[in-house]
mmCIF file of C-alpha atoms in Angstrom:
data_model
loop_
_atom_site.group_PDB
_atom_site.id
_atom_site.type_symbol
_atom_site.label_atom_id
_atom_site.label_comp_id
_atom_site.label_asym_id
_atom_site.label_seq_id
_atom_site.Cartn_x
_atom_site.Cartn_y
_atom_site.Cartn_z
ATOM 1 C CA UNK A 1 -51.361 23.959 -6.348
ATOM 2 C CA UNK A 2 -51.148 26.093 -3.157
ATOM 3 C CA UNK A 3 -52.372 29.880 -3.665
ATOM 4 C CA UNK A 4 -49.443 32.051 -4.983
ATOM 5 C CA UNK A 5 -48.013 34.819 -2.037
ATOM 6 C CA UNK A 6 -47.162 37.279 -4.627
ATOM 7 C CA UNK A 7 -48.799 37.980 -8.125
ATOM 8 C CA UNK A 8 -45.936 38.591 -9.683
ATOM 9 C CA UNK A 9 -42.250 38.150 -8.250
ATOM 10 C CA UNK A 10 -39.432 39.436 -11.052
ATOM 11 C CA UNK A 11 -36.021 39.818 -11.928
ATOM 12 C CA UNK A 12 -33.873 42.353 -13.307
ATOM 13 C CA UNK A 13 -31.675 45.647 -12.775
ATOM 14 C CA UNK A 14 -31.476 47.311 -9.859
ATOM 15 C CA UNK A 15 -30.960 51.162 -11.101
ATOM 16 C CA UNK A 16 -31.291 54.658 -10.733
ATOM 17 C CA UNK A 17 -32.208 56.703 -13.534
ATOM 18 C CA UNK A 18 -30.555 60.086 -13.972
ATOM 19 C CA UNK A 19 -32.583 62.032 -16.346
ATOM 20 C CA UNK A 20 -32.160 65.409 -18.025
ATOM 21 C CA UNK A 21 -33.411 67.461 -20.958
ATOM 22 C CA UNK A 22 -31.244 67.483 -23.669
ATOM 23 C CA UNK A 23 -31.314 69.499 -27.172
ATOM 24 C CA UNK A 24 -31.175 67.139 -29.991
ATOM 25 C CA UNK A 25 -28.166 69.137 -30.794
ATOM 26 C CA UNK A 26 -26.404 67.948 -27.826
ATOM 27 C CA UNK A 27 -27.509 64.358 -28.453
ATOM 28 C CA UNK A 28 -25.480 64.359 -31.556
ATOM 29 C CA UNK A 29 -22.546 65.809 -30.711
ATOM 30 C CA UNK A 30 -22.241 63.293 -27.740
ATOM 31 C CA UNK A 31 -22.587 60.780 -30.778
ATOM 32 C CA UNK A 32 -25.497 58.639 -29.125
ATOM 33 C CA UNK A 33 -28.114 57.171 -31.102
ATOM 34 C CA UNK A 34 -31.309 58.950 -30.307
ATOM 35 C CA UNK A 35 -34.006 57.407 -28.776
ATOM 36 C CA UNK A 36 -31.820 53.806 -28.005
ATOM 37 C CA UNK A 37 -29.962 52.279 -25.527
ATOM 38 C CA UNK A 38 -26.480 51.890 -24.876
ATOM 39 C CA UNK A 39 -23.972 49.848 -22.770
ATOM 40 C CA UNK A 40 -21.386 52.058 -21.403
ATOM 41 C CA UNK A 41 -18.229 51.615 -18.405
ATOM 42 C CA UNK A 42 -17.443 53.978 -15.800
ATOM 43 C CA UNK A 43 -15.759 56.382 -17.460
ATOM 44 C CA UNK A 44 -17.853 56.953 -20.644
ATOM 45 C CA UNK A 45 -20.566 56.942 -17.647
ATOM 46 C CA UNK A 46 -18.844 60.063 -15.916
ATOM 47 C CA UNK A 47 -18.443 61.861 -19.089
ATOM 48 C CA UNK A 48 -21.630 61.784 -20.084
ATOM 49 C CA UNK A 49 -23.168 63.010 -16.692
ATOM 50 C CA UNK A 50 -20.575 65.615 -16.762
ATOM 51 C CA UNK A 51 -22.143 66.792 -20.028
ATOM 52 C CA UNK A 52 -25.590 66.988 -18.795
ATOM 53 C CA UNK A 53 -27.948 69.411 -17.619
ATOM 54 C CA UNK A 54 -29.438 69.927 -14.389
ATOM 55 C CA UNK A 55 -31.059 66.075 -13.904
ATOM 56 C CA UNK A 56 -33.292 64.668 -11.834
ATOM 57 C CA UNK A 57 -32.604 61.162 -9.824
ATOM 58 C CA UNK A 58 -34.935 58.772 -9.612
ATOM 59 C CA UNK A 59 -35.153 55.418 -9.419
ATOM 60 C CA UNK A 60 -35.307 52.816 -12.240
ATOM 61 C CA UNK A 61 -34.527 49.653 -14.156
ATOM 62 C CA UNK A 62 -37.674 47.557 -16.534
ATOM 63 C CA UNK A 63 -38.766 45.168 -14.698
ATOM 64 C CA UNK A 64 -38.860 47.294 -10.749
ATOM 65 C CA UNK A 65 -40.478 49.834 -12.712
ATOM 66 C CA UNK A 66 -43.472 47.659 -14.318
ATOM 67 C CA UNK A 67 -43.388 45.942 -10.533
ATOM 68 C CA UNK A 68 -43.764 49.891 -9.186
ATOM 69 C CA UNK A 69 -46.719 49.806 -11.825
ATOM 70 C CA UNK A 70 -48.273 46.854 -10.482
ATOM 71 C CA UNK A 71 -48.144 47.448 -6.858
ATOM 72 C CA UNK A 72 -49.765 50.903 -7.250
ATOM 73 C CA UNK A 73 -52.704 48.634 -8.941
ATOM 74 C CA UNK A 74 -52.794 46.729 -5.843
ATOM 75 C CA UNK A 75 -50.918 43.254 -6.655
ATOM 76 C CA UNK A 76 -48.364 41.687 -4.707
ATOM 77 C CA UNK A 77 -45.123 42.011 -5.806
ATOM 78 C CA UNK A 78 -41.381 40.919 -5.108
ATOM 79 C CA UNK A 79 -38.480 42.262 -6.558
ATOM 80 C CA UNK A 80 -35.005 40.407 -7.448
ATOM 81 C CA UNK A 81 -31.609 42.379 -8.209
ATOM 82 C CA UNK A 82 -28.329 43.385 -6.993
ATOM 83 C CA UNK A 83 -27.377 47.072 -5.674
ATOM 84 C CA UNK A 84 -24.047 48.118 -4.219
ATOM 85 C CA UNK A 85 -23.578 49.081 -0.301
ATOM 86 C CA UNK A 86 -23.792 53.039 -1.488
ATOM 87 C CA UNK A 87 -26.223 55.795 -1.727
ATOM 88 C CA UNK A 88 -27.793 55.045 -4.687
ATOM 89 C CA UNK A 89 -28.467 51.239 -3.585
ATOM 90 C CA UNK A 90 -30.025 53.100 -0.202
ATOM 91 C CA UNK A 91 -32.323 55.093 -2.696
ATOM 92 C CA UNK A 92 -32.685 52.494 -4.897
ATOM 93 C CA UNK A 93 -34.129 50.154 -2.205
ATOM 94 C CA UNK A 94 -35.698 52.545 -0.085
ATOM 95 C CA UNK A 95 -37.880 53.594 -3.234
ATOM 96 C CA UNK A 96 -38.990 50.137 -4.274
ATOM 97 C CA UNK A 97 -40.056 49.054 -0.677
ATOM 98 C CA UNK A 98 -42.195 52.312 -0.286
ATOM 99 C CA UNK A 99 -43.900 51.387 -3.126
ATOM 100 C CA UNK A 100 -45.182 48.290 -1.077
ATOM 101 C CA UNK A 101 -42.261 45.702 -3.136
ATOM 102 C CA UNK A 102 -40.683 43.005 -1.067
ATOM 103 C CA UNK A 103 -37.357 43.443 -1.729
ATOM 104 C CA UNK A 104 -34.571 41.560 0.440
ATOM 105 C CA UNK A 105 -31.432 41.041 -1.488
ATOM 106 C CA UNK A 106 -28.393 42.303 0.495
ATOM 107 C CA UNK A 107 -26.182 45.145 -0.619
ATOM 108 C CA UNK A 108 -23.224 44.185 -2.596
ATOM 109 C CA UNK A 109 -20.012 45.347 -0.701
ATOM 110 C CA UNK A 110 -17.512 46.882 -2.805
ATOM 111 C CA UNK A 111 -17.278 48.148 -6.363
ATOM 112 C CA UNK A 112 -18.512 48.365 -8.531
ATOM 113 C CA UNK A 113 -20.920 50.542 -7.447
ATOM 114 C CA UNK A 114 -24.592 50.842 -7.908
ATOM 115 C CA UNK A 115 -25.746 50.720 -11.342
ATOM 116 C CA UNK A 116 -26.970 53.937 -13.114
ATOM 117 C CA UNK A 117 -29.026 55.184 -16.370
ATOM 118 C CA UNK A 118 -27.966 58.556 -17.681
ATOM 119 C CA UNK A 119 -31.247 59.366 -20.069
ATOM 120 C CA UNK A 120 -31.222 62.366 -22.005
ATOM 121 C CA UNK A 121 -34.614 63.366 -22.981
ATOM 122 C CA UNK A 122 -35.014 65.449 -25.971
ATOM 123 C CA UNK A 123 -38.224 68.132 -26.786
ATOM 124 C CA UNK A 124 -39.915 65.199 -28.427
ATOM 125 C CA UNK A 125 -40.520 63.202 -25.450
ATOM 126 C CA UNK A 126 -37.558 60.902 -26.645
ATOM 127 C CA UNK A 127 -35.416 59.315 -24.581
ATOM 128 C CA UNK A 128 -31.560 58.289 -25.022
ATOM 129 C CA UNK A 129 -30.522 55.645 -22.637
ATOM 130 C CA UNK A 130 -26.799 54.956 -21.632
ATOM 131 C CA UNK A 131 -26.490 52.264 -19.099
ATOM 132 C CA UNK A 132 -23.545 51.583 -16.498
ATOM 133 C CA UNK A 133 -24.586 48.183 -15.124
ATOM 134 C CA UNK A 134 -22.279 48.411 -12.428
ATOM 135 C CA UNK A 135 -23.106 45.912 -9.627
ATOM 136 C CA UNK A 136 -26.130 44.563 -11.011
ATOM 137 C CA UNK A 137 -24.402 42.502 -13.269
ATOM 138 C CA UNK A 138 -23.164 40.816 -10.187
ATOM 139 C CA UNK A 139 -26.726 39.388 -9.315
ATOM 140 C CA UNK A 140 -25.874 35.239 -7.962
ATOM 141 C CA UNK A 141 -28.073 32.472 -8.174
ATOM 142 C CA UNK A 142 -28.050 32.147 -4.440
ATOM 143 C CA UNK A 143 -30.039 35.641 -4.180
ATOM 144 C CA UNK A 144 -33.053 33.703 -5.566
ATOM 145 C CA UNK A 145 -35.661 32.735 -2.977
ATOM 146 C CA UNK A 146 -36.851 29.164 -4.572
ATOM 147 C CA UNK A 147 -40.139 29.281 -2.643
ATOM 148 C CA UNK A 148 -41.130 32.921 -2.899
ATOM 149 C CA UNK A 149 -40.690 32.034 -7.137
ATOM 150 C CA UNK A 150 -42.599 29.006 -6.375
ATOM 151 C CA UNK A 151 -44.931 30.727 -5.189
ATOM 152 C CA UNK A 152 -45.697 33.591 -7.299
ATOM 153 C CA UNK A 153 -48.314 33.572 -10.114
ATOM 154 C CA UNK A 154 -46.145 34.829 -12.577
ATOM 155 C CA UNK A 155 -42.068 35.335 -12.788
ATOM 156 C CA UNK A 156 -41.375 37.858 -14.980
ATOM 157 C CA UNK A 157 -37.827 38.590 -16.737
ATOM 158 C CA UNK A 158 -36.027 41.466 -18.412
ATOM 159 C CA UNK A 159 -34.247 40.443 -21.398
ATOM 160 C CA UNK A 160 -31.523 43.460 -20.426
ATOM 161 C CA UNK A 161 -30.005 41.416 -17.545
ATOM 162 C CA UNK A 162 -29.648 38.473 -19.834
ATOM 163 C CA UNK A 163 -26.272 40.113 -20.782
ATOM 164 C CA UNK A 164 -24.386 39.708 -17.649
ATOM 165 C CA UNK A 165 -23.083 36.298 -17.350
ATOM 166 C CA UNK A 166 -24.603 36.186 -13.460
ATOM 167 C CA UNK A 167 -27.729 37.111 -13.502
ATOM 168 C CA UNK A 168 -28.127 34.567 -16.438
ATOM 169 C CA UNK A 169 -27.810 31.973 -14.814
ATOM 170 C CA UNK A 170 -29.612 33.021 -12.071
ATOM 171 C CA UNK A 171 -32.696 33.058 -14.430
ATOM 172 C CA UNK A 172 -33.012 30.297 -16.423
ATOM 173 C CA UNK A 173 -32.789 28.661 -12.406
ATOM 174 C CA UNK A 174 -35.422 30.711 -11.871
ATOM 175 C CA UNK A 175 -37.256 29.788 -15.168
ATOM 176 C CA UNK A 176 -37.056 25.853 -13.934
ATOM 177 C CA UNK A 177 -38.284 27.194 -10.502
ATOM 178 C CA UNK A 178 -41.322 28.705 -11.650
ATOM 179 C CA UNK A 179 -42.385 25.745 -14.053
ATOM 180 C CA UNK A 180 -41.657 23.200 -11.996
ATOM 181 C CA UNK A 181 -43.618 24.946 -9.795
ATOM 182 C CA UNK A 182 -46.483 25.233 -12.096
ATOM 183 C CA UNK A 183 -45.695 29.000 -12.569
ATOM 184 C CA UNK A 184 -46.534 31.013 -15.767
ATOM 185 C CA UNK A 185 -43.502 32.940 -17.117
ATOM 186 C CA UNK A 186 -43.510 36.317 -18.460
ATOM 187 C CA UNK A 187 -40.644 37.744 -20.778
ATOM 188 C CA UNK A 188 -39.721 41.050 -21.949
ATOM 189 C CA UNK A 189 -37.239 41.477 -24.603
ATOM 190 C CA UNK A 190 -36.231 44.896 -23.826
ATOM 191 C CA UNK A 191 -34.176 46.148 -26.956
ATOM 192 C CA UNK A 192 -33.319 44.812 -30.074
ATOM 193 C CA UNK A 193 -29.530 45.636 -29.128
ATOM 194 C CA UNK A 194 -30.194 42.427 -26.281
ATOM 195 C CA UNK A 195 -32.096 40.122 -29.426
ATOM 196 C CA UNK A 196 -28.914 41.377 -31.369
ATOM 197 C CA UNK A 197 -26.488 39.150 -28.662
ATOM 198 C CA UNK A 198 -28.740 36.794 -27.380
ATOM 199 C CA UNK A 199 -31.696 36.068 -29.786
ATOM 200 C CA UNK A 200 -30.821 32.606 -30.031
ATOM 201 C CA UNK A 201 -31.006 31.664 -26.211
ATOM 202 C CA UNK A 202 -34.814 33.556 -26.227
ATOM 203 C CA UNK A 203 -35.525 31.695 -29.551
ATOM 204 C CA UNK A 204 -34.787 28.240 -27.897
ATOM 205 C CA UNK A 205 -36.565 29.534 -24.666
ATOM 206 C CA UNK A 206 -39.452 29.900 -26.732
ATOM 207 C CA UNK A 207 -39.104 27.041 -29.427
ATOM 208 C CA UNK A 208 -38.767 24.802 -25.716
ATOM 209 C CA UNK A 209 -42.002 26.156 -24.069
ATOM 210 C CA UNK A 210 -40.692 28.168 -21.204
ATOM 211 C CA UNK A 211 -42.021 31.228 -22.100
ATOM 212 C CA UNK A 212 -45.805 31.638 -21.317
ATOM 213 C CA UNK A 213 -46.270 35.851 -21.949
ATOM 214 C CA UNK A 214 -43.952 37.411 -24.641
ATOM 215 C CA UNK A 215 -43.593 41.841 -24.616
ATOM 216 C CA UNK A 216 -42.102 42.672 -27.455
ATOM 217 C CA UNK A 217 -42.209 45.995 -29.282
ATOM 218 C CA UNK A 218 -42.325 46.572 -32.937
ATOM 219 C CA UNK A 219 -38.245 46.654 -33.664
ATOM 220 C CA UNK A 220 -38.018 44.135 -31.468
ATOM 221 C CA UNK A 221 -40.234 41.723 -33.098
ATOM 222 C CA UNK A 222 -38.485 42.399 -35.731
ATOM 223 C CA UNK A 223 -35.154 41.622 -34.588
ATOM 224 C CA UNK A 224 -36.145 38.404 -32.515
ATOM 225 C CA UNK A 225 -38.119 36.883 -35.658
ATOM 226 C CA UNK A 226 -36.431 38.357 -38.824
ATOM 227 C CA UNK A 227 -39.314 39.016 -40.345
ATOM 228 C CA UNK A 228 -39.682 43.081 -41.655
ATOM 229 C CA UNK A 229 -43.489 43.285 -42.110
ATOM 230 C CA UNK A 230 -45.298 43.337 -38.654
ATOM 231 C CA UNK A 231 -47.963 40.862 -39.420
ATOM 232 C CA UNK A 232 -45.553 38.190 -41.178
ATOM 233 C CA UNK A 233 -43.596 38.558 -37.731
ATOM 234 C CA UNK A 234 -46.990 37.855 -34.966
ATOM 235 C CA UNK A 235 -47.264 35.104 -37.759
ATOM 236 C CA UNK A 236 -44.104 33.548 -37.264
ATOM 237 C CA UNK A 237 -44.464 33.680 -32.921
ATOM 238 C CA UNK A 238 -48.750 33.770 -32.418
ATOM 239 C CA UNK A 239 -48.107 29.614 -32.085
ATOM 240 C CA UNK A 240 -44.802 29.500 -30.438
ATOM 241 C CA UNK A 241 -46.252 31.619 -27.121
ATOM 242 C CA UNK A 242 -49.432 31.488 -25.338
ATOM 243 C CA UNK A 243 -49.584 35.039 -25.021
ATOM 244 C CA UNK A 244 -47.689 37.212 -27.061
ATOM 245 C CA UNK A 245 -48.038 40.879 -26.555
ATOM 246 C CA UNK A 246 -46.676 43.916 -28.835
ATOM 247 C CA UNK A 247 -46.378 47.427 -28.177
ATOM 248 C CA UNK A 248 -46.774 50.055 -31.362
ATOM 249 C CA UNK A 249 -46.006 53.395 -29.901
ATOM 250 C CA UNK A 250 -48.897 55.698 -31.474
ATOM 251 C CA UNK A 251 -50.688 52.758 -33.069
ATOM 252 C CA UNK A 252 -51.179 51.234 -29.416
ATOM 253 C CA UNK A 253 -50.792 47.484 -29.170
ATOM 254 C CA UNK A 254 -51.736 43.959 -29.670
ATOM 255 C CA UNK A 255 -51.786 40.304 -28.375
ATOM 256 C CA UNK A 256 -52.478 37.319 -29.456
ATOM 257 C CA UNK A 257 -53.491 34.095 -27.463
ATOM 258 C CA UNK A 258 -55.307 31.194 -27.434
ATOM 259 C CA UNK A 259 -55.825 31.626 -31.370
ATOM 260 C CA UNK A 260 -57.470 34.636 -31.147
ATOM 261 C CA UNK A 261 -56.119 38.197 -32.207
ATOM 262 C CA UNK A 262 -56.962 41.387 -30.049
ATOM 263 C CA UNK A 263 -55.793 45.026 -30.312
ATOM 264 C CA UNK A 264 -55.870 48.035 -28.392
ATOM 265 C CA UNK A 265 -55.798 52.621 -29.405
ATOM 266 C CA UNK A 266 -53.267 54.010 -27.999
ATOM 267 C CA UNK A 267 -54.908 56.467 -24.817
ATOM 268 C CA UNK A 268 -54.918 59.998 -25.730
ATOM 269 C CA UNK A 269 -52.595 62.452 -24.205
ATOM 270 C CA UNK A 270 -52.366 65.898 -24.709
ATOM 271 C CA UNK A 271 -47.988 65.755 -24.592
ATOM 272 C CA UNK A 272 -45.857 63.596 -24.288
ATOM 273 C CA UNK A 273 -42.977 64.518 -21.741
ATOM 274 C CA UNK A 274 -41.042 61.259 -21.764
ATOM 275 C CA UNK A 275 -41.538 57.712 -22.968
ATOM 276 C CA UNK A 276 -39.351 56.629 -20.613
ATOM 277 C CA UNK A 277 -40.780 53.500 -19.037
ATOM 278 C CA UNK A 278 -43.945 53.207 -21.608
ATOM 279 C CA UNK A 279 -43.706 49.773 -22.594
ATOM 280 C CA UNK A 280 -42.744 48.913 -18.624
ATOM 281 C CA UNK A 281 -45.828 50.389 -17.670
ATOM 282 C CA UNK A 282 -48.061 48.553 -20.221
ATOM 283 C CA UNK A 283 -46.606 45.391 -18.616
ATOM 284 C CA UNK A 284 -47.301 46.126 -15.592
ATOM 285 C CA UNK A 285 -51.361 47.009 -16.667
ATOM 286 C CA UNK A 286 -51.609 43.874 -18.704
ATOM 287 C CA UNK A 287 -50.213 41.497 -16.163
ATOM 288 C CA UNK A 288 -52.405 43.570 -13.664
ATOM 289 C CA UNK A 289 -55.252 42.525 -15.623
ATOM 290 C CA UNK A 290 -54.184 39.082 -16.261
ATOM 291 C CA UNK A 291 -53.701 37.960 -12.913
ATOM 292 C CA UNK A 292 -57.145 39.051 -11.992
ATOM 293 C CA UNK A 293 -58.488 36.754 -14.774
ATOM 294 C CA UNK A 294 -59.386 39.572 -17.259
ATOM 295 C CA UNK A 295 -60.153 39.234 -20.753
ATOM 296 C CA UNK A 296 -57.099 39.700 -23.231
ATOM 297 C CA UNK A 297 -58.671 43.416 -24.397
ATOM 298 C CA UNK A 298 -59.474 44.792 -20.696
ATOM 299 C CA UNK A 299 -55.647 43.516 -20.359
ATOM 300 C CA UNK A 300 -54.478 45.803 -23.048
ATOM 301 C CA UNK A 301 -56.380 48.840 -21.858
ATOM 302 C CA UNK A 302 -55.069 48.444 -18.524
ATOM 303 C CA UNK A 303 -51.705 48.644 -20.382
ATOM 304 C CA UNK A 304 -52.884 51.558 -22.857
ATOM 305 C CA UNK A 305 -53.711 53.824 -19.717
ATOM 306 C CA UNK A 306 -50.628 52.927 -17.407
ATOM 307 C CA UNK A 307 -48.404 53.729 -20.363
ATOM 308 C CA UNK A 308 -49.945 57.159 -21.015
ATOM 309 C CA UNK A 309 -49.766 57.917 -17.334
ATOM 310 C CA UNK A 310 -45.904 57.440 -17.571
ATOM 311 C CA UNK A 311 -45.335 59.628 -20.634
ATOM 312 C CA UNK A 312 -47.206 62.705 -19.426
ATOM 313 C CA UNK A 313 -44.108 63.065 -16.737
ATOM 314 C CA UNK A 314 -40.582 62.538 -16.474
ATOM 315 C CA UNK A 315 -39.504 59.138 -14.980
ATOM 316 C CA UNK A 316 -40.902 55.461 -15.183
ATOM 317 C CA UNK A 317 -42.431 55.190 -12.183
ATOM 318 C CA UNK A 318 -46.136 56.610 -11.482
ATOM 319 C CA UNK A 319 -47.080 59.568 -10.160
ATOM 320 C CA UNK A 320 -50.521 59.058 -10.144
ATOM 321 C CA UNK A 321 -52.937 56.904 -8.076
ATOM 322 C CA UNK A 322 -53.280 54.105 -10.224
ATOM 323 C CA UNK A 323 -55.878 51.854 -9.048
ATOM 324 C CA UNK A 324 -58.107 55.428 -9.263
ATOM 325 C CA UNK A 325 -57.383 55.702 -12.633
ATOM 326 C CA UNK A 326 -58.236 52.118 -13.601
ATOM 327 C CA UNK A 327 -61.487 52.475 -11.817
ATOM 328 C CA UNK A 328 -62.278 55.993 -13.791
ATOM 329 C CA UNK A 329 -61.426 54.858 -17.311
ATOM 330 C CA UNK A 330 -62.743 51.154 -16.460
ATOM 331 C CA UNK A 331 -65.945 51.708 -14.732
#
C-alpha cells in the first residue's frame, strides 16, 4: 500500500455557526430542548436568529471542526461538503483553507443557501443547537475525489449528514472507497436524534465490518445499543469495532480495542464557556494520536486536552496553538 497524502480526509456539513448567549429563560420560551440539537427550515431558522442576542459568526459543522483540530496538530487533512455560491460559503471556505484544509468542492449555485447553526449558549456553558442544513444536504457523489479517499489514512464520517438522502449515498461510496483501498474508517454518531432515524443503517455498518473507530458519547451509546447502563452498552459494541471510543462529559472518556479497556480524567478547567465542539475536538486529538501510532491512552489525552481547549471559549474551532499545547502537557 502506497503512503497515504492526507492523514485524515472527511465528510460532512459545511456550516457556519451563529452563536449567542442566551438566558435559560429565553431557551424555554423559544420551546427548544436545552443542550440538544434540532432540525429546523428557513423560516423557523429566521425566527430564531431574529430572537437572538448580539452573536458571533464563525465557522462550523463536526467533522471540519475536528479536521480544524487536527490540522492545528500538524496532520494533513481534506475536507468534503457542499456550501452555496453566497457569503457564508465564502467564509465558510475561506476559514477551513486558512487552517491549512484542502478543500475543493465547488459552490453550489442557487438556493438553498449556505447552511447555518443558530446555538444559543446558556450561563452553564450549554449549548442549544438548531440546524438549517440548507445546501449541504445537496452534497453528490460526484464531489468525492476517489483517489484523494484512497489515499488517506483514515476517512472519517459524521453521522449528522447521514440524514440527507445525498450525502448518503455519497458516503457509503466513500466507505467502499476507503476499504477497498485498505483505508481505516472512522465514525461519529453525532446525536442520538440521528441513531433515533438511522440506527439501523450504523448497526449493519457495524455488524458488516465497515466501521474501524466508533465516537460515541454516553446518550448516544445508549441510543445506538439499547442498553441503559454504560458498561452493559461498551459490552454489547467492545467486539463489534476495533476501536470504540466514548466521551463522558466530566467523567472524561474511554476506548476500548484490541481487547483491552483504557480510560482517560477529564483535563481540568477553571470554566467552562461553551461545550460547543467538545466531543469534535477529542476526535480530532485521538485520531491525531492514532495516526502517529500512539498508544490507545496517549490517544485519549490528546483528546482530553483538545476538548478542554474548546470549552474555555466560544466556538469549535481552536484558538490556541495546538501542537504547543500537546508538547507542554505531553512532554
Amino acid at each position: 500500500m502506497s503512503a497515504p497524502r492526507y492523514d485524515v480526509i472527511a465528510i460532512g456539513n459545511a456550516i457556519v455557526d451563529v452563536m449567542a448567549p442566551a438566558s435559560d429563560e429565553l431557551v424555554e420560551e423559544l420551546g427548544m430542548k436545552k443542550g440538544g440539537m434540532t432540525l429546523v427550515d428557513a423560516d423557523q431558522a429566521k425566527e430564531l436568529y431574529d430572537a437572538m442576542g448580539p452573536a458571533k459568526e464563525i465557522s462550523g459543522g463536526s467533522a471540519a471542526n475536528t479536521l480544524a483540530g487536527l490540522s492545528g496538530m500538524g496532520a494533513q487533512c481534506a475536507f468534503v461538503g457542499q456550501v452555496a455560491d453566497d457569503q457564508l460559503g465564502n467564509v465558510f471556505a475561506h476559514d477551513i483553507r486558512a487552517v491549512g484544509i484542502d478543500f475543493d468542492v465547488p459552490a453550489r449555485e442557487g438556493e438553498p443557501p449556505t447552511a447555518r447553526c443558530l446555538i444559543f449558549v446558556t450561563p452553564d456553558g450549554q449549548r442549544t443547537m438548531n440546524t438549517f442544513l440548507g445546501a449541504t444536504q445537496f452534497l453528490p457523489a460526484d464531489a468525492l475525489n476517489e483517489e484523494a479517499i484512497g489515499g488517506a489514512d483514515i476517512l472519517y464520517l459524521e453521522g449528522y449528514l447521514w440524514d440527507p438522502e445525498e450525502p448518503r449515498r455519497a458516503m457509503r461510496s466513500a466507505i467502499k472507497t476507503a476499504k477497498d483501498a485498505g483505508r481505516k474508517v472512522a465514525f461519529t454518531l453525532s446525536d442520538a436524534f440521528v441513531i433515533d432515524r438511522y440506527g439501523d443503517d450504523f448497526r449493519a455498518l457495524i455488524d458488516d465490518g465497515m466501521i474501524d473507530i466508533l465516537f460515541a458519547n454516553e446518550v448516544e451509546l445508549g441510543a445506538l445499543t439499547g442498553e441503559e447502563d454504560f458498561d452493559a452498552g461498551i459490552d454489547a459494541l467492545k467486539d463489534k469495532v476495533p476501536t470504540l471510543v466514548v466521551t463522558r462529559s466530566e467523567k472524561g472518556a474511554v476506548c476500548a480495542t484490541g481487547g483491552e479497556f483504557y480510560k482517560v480524567a477529564a483535563e481540568p478547567i477553571d470554566k467552562v464557556v461553551d461545550t460547543t465542539g467538545a466531543g469534535d475536538l477529542f476526535a480530532a486529538g485521538f485520531l491525531f494520536g492514532l495516526v502517529r501510532g500512539e498508544e490507545p491512552n496517549r490517544c485519549l489525552k490528546r483528546g482530553a486536552i483538545a476538548a478542554a481547549e474548546i470549552i474555555s471559549h466560544y466556538g469549535a474551532r481552536p484558538e490556541t496553538d495546538l501542537a504547543k499545547l500537546m508538547a507542554e502537557k505531553l512532554g
